[in-house]
Short mmCIF file of C-alpha atoms and ligand atoms in Angstrom, two decimals:
data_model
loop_
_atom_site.label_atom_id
_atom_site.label_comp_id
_atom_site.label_asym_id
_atom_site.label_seq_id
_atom_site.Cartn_x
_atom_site.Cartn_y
_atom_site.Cartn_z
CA UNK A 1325 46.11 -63.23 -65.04
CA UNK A 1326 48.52 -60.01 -64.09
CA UNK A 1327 47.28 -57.53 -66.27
CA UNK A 1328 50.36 -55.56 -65.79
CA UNK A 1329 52.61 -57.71 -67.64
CA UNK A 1330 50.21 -57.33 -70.99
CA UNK A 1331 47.47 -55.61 -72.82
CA UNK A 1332 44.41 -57.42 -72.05
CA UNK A 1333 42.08 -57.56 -76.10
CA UNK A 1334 39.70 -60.33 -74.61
CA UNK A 1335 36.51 -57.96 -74.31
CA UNK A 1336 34.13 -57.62 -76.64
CA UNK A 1337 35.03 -54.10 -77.30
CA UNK A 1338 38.36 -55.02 -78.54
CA UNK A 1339 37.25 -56.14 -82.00
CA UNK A 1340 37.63 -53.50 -84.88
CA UNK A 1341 35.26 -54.15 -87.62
CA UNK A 1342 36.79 -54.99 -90.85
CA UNK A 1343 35.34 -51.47 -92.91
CA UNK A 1344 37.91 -49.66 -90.11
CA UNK A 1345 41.14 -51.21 -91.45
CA UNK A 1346 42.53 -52.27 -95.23
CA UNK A 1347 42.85 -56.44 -95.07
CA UNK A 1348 43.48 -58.71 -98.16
CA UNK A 1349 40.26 -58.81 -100.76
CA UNK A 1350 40.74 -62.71 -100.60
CA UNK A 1351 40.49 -62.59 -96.75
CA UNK A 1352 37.32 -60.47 -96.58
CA UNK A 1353 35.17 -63.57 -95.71
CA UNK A 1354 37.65 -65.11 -93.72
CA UNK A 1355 37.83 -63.13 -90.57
CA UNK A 1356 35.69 -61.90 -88.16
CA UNK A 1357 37.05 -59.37 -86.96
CA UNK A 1358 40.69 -57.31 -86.48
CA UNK A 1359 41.98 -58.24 -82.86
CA UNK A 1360 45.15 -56.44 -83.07
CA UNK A 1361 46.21 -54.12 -86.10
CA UNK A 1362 49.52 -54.00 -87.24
CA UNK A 1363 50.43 -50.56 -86.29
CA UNK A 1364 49.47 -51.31 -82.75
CA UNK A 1365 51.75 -54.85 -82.71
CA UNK A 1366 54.53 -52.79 -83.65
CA UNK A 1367 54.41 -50.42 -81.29
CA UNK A 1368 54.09 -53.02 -78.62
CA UNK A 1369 57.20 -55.17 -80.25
CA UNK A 1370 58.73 -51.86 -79.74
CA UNK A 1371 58.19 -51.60 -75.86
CA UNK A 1372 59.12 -55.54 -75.33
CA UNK A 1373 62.21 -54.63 -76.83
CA UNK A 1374 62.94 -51.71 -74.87
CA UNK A 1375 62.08 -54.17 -71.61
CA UNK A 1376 64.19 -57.23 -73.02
CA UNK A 1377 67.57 -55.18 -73.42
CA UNK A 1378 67.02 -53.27 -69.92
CA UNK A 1379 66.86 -56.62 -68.02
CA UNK A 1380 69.64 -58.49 -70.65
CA UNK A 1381 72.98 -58.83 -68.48
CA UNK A 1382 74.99 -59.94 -71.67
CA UNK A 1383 74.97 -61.30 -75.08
CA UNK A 1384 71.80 -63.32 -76.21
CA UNK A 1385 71.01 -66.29 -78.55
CA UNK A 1386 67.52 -65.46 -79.64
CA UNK A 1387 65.61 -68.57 -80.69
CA UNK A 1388 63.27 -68.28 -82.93
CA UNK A 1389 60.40 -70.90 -82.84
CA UNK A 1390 59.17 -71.52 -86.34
CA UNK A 1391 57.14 -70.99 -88.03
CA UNK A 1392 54.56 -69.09 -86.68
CA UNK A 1393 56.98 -66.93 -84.36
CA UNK A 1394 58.98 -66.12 -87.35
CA UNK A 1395 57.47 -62.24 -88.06
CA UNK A 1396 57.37 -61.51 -84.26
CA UNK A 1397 61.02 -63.03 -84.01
CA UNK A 1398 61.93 -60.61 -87.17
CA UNK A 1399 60.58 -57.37 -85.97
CA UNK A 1400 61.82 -57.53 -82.42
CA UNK A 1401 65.74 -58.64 -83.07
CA UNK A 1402 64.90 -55.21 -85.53
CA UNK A 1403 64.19 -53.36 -82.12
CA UNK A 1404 66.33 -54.97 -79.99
CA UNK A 1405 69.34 -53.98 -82.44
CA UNK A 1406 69.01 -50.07 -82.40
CA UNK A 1407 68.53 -50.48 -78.56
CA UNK A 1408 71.30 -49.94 -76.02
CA UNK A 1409 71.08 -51.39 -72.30
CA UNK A 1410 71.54 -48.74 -69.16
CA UNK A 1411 75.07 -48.21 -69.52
CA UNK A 1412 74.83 -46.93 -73.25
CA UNK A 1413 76.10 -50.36 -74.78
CA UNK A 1414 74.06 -52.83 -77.49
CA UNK A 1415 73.25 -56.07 -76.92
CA UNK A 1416 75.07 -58.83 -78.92
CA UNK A 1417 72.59 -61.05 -80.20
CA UNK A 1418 73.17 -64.65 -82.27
CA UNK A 1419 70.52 -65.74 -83.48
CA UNK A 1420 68.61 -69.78 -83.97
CA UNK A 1421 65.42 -71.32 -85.80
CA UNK A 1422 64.48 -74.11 -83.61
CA UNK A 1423 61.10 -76.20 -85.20
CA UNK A 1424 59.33 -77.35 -82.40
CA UNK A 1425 56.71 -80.48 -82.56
CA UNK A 1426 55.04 -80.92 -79.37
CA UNK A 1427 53.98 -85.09 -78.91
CA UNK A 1428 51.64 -86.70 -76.07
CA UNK A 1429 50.98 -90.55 -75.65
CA UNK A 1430 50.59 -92.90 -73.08
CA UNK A 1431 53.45 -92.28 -70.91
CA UNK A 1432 54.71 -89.24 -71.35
CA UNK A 1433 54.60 -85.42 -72.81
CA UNK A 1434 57.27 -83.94 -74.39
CA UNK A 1435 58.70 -82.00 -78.17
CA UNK A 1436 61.00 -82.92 -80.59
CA UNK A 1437 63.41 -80.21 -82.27
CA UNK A 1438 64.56 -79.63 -85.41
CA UNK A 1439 68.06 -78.97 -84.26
CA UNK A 1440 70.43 -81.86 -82.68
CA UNK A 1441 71.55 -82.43 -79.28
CA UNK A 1442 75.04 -82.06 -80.67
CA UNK A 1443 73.56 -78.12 -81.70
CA UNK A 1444 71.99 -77.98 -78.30
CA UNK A 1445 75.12 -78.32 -76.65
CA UNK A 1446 76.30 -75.05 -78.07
CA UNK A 1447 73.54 -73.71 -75.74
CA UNK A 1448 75.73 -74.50 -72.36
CA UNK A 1449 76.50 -71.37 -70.45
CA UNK A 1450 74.85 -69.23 -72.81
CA UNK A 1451 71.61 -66.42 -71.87
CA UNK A 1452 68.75 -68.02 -74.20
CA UNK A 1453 65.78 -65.62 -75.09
CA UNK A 1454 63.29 -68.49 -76.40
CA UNK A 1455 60.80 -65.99 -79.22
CA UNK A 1456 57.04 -67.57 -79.92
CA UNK A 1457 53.61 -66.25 -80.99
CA UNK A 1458 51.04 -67.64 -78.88
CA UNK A 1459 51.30 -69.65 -75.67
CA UNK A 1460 47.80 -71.58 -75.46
CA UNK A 1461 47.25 -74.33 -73.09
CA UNK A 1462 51.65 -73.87 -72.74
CA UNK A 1463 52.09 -77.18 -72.59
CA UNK A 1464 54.53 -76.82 -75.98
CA UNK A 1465 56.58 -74.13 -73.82
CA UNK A 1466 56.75 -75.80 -70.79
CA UNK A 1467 58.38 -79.14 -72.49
CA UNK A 1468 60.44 -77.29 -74.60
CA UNK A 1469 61.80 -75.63 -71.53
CA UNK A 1470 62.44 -79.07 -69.55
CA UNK A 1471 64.17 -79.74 -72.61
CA UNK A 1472 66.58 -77.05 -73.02
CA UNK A 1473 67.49 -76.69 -69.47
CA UNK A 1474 69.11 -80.63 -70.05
CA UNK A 1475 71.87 -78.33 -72.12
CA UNK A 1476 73.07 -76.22 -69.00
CA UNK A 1477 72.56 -72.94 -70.17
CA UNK A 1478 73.35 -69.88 -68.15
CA UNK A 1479 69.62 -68.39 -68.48
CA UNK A 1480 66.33 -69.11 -70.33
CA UNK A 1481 63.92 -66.15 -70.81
CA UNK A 1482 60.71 -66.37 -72.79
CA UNK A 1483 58.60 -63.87 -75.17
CA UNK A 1484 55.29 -64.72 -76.47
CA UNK A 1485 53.53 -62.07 -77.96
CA UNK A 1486 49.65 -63.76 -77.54
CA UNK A 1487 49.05 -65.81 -74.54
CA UNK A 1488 45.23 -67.35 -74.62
CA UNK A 1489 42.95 -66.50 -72.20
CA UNK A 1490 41.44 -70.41 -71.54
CA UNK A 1491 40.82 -72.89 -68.78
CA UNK A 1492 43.19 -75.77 -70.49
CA UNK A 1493 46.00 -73.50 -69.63
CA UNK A 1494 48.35 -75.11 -67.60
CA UNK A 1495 49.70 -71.88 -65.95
CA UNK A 1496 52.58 -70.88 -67.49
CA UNK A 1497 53.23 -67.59 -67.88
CA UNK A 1498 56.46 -66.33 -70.64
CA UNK A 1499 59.16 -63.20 -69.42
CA UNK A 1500 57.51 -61.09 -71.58
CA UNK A 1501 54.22 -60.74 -73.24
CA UNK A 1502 52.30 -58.62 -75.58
CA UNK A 1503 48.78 -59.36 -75.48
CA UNK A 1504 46.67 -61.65 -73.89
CA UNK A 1505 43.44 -62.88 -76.25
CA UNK A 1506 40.49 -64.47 -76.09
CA UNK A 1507 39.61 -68.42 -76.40
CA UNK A 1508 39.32 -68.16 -79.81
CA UNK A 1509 41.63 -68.94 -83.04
CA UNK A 1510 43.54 -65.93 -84.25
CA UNK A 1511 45.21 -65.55 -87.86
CA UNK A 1512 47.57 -62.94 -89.22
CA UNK A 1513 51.19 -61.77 -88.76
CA UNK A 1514 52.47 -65.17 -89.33
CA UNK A 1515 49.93 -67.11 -87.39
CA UNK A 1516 48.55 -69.43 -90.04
CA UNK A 1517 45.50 -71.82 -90.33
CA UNK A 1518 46.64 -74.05 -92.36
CA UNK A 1519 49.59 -72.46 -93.79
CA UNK A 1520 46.99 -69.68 -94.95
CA UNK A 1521 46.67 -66.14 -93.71
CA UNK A 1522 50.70 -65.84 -92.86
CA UNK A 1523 50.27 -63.00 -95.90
CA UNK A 1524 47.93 -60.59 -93.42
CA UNK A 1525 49.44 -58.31 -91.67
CA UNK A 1526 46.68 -57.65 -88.26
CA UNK A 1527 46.21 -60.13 -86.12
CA UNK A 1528 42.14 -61.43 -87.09
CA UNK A 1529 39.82 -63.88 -85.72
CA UNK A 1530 38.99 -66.48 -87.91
CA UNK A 1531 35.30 -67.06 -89.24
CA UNK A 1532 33.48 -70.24 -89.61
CA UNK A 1533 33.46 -69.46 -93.57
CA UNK A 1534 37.23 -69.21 -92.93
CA UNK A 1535 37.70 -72.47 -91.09
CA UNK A 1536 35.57 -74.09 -93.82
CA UNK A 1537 37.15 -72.52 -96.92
CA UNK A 1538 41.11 -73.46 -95.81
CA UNK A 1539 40.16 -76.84 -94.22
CA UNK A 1540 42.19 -79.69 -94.77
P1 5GP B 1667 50.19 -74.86 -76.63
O1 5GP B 1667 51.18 -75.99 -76.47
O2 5GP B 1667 50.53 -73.64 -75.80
O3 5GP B 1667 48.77 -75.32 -76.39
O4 5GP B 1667 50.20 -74.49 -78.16
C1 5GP B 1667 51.03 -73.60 -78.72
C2 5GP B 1667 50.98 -73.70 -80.23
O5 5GP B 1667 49.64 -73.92 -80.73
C3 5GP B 1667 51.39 -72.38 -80.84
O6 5GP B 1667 52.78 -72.32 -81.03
C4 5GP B 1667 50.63 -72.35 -82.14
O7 5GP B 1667 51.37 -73.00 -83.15
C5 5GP B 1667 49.37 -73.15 -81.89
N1 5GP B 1667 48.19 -72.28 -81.62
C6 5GP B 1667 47.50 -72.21 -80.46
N2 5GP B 1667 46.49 -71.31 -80.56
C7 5GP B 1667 46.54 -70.79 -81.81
C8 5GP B 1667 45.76 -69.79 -82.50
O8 5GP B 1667 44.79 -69.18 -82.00
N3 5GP B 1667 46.15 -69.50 -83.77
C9 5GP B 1667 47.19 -70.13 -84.39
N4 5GP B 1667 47.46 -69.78 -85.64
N5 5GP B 1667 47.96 -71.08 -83.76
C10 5GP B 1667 47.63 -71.40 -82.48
#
């Protein structure tokens, strides 16, 4: 993977131990280790920003891709509202909460959406900046995309801030990324396991005591 686009955390040496930051008492057992602490995804959101409004050529719907984009989503419209493009001008932003489902059988690959093709349609002719937290195998982003370019719209960026460092990906690569990870299942900042962990702020590893304890 271009290492330019990102900041590579899939060594070994990128793990904090938990006795170096403050995480929830009830999380304690639940994590392996801190991946990404929260003062360092900020400052990243920060420079994505920055890079989003240089390249934007006019006003943007920014989809948001519930629900585990929904912190990311929230901090960077933040950024990308106090930031002004080369010629000293904002960006107009609208903004859209999109639930995606991705579905495989027999014949075919593909997501549904929580919004209606009717909604969609509002999308024609329109610069799209698509906002998730983690691209892993990308086969969600990659239908989702097919999907949204049936509604004719002028431009479709993507931000991820995790992509997944495995051998199921399928290649894709988003506009703009934060960090690529390890193989492994990260928690924190919104990225739940089971609807639990969405209340820690760094982005952890989960433990096997973790996986076991929020099980369904
Ligand atoms: P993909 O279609 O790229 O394989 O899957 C993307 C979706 O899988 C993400 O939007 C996310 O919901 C989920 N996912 C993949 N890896 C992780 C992970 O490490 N942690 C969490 N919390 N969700 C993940």
């Amino acid at each position: 993977m271009d290492s330019s686009k990102w900041i590579d955390v899939t060594t070994e040496k990128n793990h904090y131990s938990l006795d170096h930051f403050v995480i929830p008492t009830h999380y304690e057992e639940d994590v392996s280790s801190i991946l990404i602490p929260h003062g360092v995804i900020m400052d990243r959101v920060d420079k994505l920003a920055r890079l989003i409004v240089e390249e934007a050529t006019g006003p943007l719907v920014v989809c948001c891709i519930l629900k585990g984009g929904h912190q990311y989503f929230a901090d960077l419209v933040n950024a990308v509202k106090k930031l002004t493009n080369k010629d000293g001008k904002t960006i107009p932003l609208s903004l859209e909460f999109i639930r995606v489902k991705s579905y495989k059988n027999d014949k075919s690959e593909g997501v549904t959406m929580s919004i209606t093709d009717e909604e969609c349609n509002e999308f024609k002719g329109k610069n799209l900046l698509i906002v998730e937290d983690i691209i892993d195998t990308g086969a969600t982003m990659v239908q989702l995309l097919k999907k949204l370019e049936t509604f004719s719209p002028k431009s479709v960026k993507v931000t991820s801030l995790l992509i997944k460092k495995t051998p199921k990906s399928n290649g894709y690569i988003p506009d703009y990324v934060g960090f690529s990870i390890p193989d492994e299942f990260v928690v924190g900042y919104a990225l739940d396991y089971n609807e639990y962990f969405r209340d820690l702020d760094h982005i952890c590893v989960i433990s096997e005591h973790g996986k076991k304890a929020y099980a369904v």
